[in-house]
mmCIF file of C-alpha atoms in Angstrom:
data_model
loop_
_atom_site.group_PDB
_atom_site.id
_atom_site.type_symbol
_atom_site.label_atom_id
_atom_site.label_comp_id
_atom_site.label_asym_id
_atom_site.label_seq_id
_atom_site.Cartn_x
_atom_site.Cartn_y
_atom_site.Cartn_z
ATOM 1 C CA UNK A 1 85.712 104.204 92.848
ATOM 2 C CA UNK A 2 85.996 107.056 95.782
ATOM 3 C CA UNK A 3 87.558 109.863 94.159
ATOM 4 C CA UNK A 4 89.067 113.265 95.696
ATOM 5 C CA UNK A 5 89.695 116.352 93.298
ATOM 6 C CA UNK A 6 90.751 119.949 93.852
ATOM 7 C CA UNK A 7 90.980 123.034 91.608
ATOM 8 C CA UNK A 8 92.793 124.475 90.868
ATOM 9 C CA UNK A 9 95.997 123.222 90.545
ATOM 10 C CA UNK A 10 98.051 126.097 91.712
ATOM 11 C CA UNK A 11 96.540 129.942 92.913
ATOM 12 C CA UNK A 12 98.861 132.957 92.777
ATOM 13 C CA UNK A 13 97.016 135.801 94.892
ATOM 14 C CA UNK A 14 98.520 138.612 96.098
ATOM 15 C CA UNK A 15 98.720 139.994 99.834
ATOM 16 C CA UNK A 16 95.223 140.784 101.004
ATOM 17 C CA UNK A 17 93.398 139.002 97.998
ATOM 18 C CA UNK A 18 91.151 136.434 99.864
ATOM 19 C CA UNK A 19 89.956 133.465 97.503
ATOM 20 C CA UNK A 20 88.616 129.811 97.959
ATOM 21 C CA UNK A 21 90.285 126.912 97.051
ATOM 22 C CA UNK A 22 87.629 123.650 95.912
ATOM 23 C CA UNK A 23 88.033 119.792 96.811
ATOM 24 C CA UNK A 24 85.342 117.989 95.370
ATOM 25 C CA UNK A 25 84.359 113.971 96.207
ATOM 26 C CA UNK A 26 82.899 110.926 95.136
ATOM 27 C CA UNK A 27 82.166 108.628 98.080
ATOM 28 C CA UNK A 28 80.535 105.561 99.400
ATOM 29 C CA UNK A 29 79.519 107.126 102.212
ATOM 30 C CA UNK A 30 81.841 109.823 103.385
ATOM 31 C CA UNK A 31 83.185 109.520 107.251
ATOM 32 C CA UNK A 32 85.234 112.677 107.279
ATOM 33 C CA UNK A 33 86.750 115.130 105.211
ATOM 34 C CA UNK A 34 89.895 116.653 106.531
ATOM 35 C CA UNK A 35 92.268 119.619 105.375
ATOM 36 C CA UNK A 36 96.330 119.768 105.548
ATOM 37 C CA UNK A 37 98.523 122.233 104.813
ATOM 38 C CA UNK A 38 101.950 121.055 103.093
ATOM 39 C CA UNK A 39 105.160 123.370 103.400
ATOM 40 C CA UNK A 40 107.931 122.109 100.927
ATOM 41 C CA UNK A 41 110.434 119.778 102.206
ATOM 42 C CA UNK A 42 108.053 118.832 105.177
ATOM 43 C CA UNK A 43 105.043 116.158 106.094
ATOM 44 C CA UNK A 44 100.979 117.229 105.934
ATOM 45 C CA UNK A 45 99.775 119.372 108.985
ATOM 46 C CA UNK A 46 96.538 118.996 110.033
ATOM 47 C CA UNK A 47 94.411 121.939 109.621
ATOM 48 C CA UNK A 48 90.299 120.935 110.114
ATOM 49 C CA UNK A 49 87.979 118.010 110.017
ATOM 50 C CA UNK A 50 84.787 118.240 108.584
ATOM 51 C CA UNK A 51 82.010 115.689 109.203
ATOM 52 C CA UNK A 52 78.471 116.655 108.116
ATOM 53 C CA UNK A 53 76.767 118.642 105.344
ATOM 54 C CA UNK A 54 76.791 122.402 106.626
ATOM 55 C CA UNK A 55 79.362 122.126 109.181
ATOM 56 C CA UNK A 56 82.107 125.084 108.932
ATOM 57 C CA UNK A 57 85.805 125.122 110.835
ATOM 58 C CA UNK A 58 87.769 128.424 110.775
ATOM 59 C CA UNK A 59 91.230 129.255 112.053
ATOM 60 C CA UNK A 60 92.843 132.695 111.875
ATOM 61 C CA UNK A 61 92.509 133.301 107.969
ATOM 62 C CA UNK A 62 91.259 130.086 107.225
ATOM 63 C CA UNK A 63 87.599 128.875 107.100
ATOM 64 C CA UNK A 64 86.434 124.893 105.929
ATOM 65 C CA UNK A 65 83.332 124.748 104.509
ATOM 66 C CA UNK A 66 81.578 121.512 103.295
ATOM 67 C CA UNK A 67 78.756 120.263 101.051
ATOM 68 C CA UNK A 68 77.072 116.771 100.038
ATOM 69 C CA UNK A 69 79.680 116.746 97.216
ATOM 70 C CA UNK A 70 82.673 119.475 98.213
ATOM 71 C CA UNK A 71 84.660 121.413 100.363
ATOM 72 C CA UNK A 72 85.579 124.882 100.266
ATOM 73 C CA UNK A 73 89.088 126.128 102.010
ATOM 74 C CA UNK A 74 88.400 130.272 101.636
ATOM 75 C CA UNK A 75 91.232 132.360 102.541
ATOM 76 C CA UNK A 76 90.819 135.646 103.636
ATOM 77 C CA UNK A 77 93.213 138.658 103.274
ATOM 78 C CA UNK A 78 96.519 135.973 102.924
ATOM 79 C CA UNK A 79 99.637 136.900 103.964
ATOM 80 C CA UNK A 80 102.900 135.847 102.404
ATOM 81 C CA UNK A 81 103.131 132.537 104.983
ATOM 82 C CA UNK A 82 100.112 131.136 103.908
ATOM 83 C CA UNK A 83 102.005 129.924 100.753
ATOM 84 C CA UNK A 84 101.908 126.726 100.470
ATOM 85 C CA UNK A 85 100.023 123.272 99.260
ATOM 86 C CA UNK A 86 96.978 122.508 100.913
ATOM 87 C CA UNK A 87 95.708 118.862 100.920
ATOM 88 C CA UNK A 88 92.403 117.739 101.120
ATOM 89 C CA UNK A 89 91.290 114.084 102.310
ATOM 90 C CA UNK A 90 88.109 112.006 102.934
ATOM 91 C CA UNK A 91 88.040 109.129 104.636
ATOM 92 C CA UNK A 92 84.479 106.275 103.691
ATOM 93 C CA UNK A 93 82.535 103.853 105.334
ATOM 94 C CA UNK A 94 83.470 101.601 102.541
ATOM 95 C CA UNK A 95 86.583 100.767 100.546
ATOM 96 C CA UNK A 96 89.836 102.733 100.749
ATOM 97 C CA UNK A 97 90.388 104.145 104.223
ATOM 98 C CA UNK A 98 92.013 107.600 103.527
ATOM 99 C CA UNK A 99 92.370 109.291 100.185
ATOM 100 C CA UNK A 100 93.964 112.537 99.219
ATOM 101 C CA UNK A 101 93.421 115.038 96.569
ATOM 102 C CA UNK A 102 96.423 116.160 94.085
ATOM 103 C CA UNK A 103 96.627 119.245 96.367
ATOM 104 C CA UNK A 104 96.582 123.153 95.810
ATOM 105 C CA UNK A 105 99.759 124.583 95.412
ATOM 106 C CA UNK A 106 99.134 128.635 97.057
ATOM 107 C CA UNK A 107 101.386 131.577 96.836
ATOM 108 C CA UNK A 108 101.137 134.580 97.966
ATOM 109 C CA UNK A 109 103.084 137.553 96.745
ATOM 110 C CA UNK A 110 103.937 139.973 99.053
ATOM 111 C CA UNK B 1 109.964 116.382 121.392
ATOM 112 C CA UNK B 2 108.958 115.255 117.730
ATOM 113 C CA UNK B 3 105.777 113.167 117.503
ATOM 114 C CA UNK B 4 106.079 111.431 114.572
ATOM 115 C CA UNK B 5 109.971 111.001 113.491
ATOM 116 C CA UNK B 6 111.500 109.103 110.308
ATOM 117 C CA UNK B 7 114.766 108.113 109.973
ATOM 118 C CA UNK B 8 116.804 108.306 107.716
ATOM 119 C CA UNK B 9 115.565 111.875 106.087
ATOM 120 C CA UNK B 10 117.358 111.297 102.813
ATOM 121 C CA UNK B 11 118.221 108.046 101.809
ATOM 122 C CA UNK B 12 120.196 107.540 98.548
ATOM 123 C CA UNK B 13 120.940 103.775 96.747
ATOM 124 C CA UNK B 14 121.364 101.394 94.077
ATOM 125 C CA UNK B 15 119.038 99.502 92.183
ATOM 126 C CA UNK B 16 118.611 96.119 93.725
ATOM 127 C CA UNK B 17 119.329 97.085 96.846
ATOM 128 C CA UNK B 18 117.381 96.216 100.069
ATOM 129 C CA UNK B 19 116.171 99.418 102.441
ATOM 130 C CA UNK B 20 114.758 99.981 105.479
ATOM 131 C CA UNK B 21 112.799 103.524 106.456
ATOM 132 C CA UNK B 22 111.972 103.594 110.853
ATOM 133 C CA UNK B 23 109.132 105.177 111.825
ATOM 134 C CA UNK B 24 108.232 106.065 115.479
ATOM 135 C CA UNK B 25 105.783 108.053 117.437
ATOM 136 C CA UNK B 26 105.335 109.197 120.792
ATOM 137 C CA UNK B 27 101.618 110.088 120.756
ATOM 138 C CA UNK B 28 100.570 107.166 122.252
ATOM 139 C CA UNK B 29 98.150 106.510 118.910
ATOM 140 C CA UNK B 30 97.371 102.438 117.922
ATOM 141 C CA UNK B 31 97.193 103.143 114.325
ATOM 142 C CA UNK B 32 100.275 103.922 112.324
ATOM 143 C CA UNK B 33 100.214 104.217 108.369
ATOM 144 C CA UNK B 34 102.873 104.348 105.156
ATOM 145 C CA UNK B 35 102.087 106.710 102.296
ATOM 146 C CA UNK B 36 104.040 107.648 99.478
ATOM 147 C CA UNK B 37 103.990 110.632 97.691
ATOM 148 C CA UNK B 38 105.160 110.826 94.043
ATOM 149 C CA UNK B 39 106.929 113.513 91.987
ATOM 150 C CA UNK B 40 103.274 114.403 91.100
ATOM 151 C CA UNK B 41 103.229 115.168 94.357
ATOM 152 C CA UNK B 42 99.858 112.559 95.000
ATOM 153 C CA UNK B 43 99.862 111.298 98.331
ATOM 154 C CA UNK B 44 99.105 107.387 98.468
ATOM 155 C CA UNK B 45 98.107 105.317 100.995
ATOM 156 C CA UNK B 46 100.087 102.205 101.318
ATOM 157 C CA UNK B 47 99.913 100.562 104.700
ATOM 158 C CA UNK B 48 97.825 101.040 107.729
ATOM 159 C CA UNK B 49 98.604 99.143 111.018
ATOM 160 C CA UNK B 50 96.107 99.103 113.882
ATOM 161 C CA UNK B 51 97.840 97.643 117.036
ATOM 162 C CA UNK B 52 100.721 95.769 115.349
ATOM 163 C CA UNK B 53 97.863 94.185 112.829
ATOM 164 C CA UNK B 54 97.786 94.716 109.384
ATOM 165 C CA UNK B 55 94.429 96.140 108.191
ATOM 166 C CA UNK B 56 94.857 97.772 105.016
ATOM 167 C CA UNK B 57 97.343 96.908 102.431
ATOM 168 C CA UNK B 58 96.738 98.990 99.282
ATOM 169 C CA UNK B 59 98.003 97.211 95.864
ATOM 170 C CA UNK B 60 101.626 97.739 96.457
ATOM 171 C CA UNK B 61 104.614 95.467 95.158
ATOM 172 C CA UNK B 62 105.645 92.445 97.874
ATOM 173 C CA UNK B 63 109.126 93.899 97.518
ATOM 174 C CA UNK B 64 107.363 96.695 100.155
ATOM 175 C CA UNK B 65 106.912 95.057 103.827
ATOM 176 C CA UNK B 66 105.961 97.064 106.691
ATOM 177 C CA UNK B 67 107.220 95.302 110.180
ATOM 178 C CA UNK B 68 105.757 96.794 113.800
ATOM 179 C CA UNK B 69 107.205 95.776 116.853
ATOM 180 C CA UNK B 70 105.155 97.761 118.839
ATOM 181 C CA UNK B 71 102.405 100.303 118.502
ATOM 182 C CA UNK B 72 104.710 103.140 118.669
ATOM 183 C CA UNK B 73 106.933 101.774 115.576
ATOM 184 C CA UNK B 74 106.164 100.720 112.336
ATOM 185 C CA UNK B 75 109.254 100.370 109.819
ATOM 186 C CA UNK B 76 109.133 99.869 106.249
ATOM 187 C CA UNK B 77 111.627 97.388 104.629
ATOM 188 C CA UNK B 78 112.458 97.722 100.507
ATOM 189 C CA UNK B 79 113.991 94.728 98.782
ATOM 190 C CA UNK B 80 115.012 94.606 95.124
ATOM 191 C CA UNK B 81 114.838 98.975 94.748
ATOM 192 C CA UNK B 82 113.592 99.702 91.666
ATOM 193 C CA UNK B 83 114.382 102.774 89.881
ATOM 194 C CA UNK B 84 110.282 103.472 90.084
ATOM 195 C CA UNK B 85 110.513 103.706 94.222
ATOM 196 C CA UNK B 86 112.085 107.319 94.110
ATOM 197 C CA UNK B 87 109.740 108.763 95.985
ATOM 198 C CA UNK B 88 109.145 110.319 99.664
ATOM 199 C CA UNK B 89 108.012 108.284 101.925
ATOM 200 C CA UNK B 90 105.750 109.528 105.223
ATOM 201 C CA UNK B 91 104.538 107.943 108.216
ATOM 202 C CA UNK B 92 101.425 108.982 110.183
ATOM 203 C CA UNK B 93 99.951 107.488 113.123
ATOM 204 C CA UNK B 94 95.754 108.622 114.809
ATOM 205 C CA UNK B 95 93.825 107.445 117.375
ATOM 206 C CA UNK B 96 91.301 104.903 115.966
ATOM 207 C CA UNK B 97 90.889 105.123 112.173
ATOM 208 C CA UNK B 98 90.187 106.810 110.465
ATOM 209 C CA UNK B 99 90.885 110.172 112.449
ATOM 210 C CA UNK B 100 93.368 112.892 112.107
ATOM 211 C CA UNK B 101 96.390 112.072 111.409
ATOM 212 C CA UNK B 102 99.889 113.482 112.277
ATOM 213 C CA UNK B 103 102.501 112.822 109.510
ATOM 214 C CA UNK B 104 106.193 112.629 109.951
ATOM 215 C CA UNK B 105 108.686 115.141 107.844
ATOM 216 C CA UNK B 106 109.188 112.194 105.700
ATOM 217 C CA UNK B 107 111.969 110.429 103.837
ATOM 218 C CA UNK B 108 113.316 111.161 100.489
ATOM 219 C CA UNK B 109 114.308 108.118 98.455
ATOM 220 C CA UNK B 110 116.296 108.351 95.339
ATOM 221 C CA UNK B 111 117.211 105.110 93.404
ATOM 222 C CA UNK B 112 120.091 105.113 90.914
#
C-alpha cells in the first residue's frame, strides 16, 4: 500500500536554529511529491512540488529536497512565523491519487 | 477574491441529521476534491471530481455524496450524521490531476 511518513512529529527550534524536517514514501511509482504549510484554523498552502530524484525547490528560508525514497524540508535561520504544520504529499501512477503524511507540527520560539 | 471558498465555516448538529457543506472556486480548475481531516489531524482523501465526473471515491460511508453542478462547484451532502463525522472538512480544486492543489479554509463539523 503507498504510504507517506514524516518525523518527527512536532520540532521546537528556537529563532535562528535551522533544521530539516523528513517525509519518507512508499510508492508505486511516484508522480509528484508536494509540500504545504498548515496555519491553525486554516486550509494547506502550497509550498513546492518535487518531481525527480535530485531535484531541489527553495523559497526564502525554505529549501525541498528529494530522494528515491524521501524528502527533506530544511529550514534555515526560522523566524517566529514559520511556526506551523507542514504537510507533505505524493501523488502515484497507480492506486490512490493523493496521499498526505501525518504532518510536522513547527514552532519557533522567539 | 477567495479562490477556493466553503460555506458554512462552522457547522454544528444533531445526530441523524442530514448536511450539506458548498464548495466553489474561481480558478477556473476541472478537478475539484473532498478531504477530511481528523482530530489526528491526517488529511484524507475522499472525493475527486474531474469535470462534473466522479473519478475517485475513496472507501467512505454512502451516507457521504458529493453533487457538482458545474466545474466550479462541488458540494458535499451528509445524511444520517454520525457522532464519528466530527471532523473538518476541505475542498481543493488543480488543473489536471494530480497537480497542485489549492485548498479552501475548510469547514468544522461537530456532531452532538
Amino acid at each position: 500500500e503507498d504510504q507517506v511518513t514524516q518525523s518527527p512529529e512536532a520540532l521546537r527550534l528556537q529563532e535562528g536554529e535551522s533544521s530539516s524536517l523528513n517525509c519518507s514514501y512508499t510508492v508505486s511509482g511516484l508522480r509528484g511529491l508536494f509540500w504545504y504549510r498548515q496555519d491553525p484554523g486554516k486550509g494547506p498552502e502550497f509550498l513546492f512540488t518535487l518531481y525527480s530524484a535530485g531535484e531541489e525547490k527553495e523559497k526564502e528560508r525554505l529549501k525541498a529536497t528529494l530522494t528515491k525514497k524521501e524528502s527533506f524540508l530544511h529550514i534555515t535561520a526560522p523566524k517566529p512565523e514559520d511556526s506551523a504544520t507542514y504537510l507533505c504529499a505524493a501523488s502515484f501512477t497507480y492506486g490512490q491519487n493523493f496521499v498526505f503524511g501525518p504532518g510536522t507540527r513547527l514552532s519557533v520560539l522567539p | 477574491d477567495t479562490a477556493v471558498s466553503q460555506t458554512p465555516k462552522y457547522l454544528v448538529t444533531q445526530m441523524g441529521n442530514d448536511k450539506s457543506i458548498k464548495c466553489e472556486q474561481n480558478l477556473g480548475h476541472d478537478t475539484m476534491y473532498w478531504y477530511k481531516q481528523d482530530s489526528k489531524k491526517f488529511l484524507k482523501i475522499m472525493f475527486s471530481y474531474n469535470n462534473k465526473e466522479l473519478i475517485i471515491n475513496e472507501t467512505v460511508p454512502n451516507r457521504f455524496s458529493p453533487k457538482s453542478p458545474d466545474k466550479a462547484h462541488l458540494n458535499l451532502h451528509i445524511n444520517s450524521l454520525e457522532l464519528g463525522d466530527s471532523a473538518v472538512y476541505f475542498c481543493a480544486s488543480s488543473r489536471g490531476q494530480p497537480n497542485i492543489q489549492y485548498f479552501g479554509a475548510g469547514t468544522r463539523l461537530s456532531v452532538l
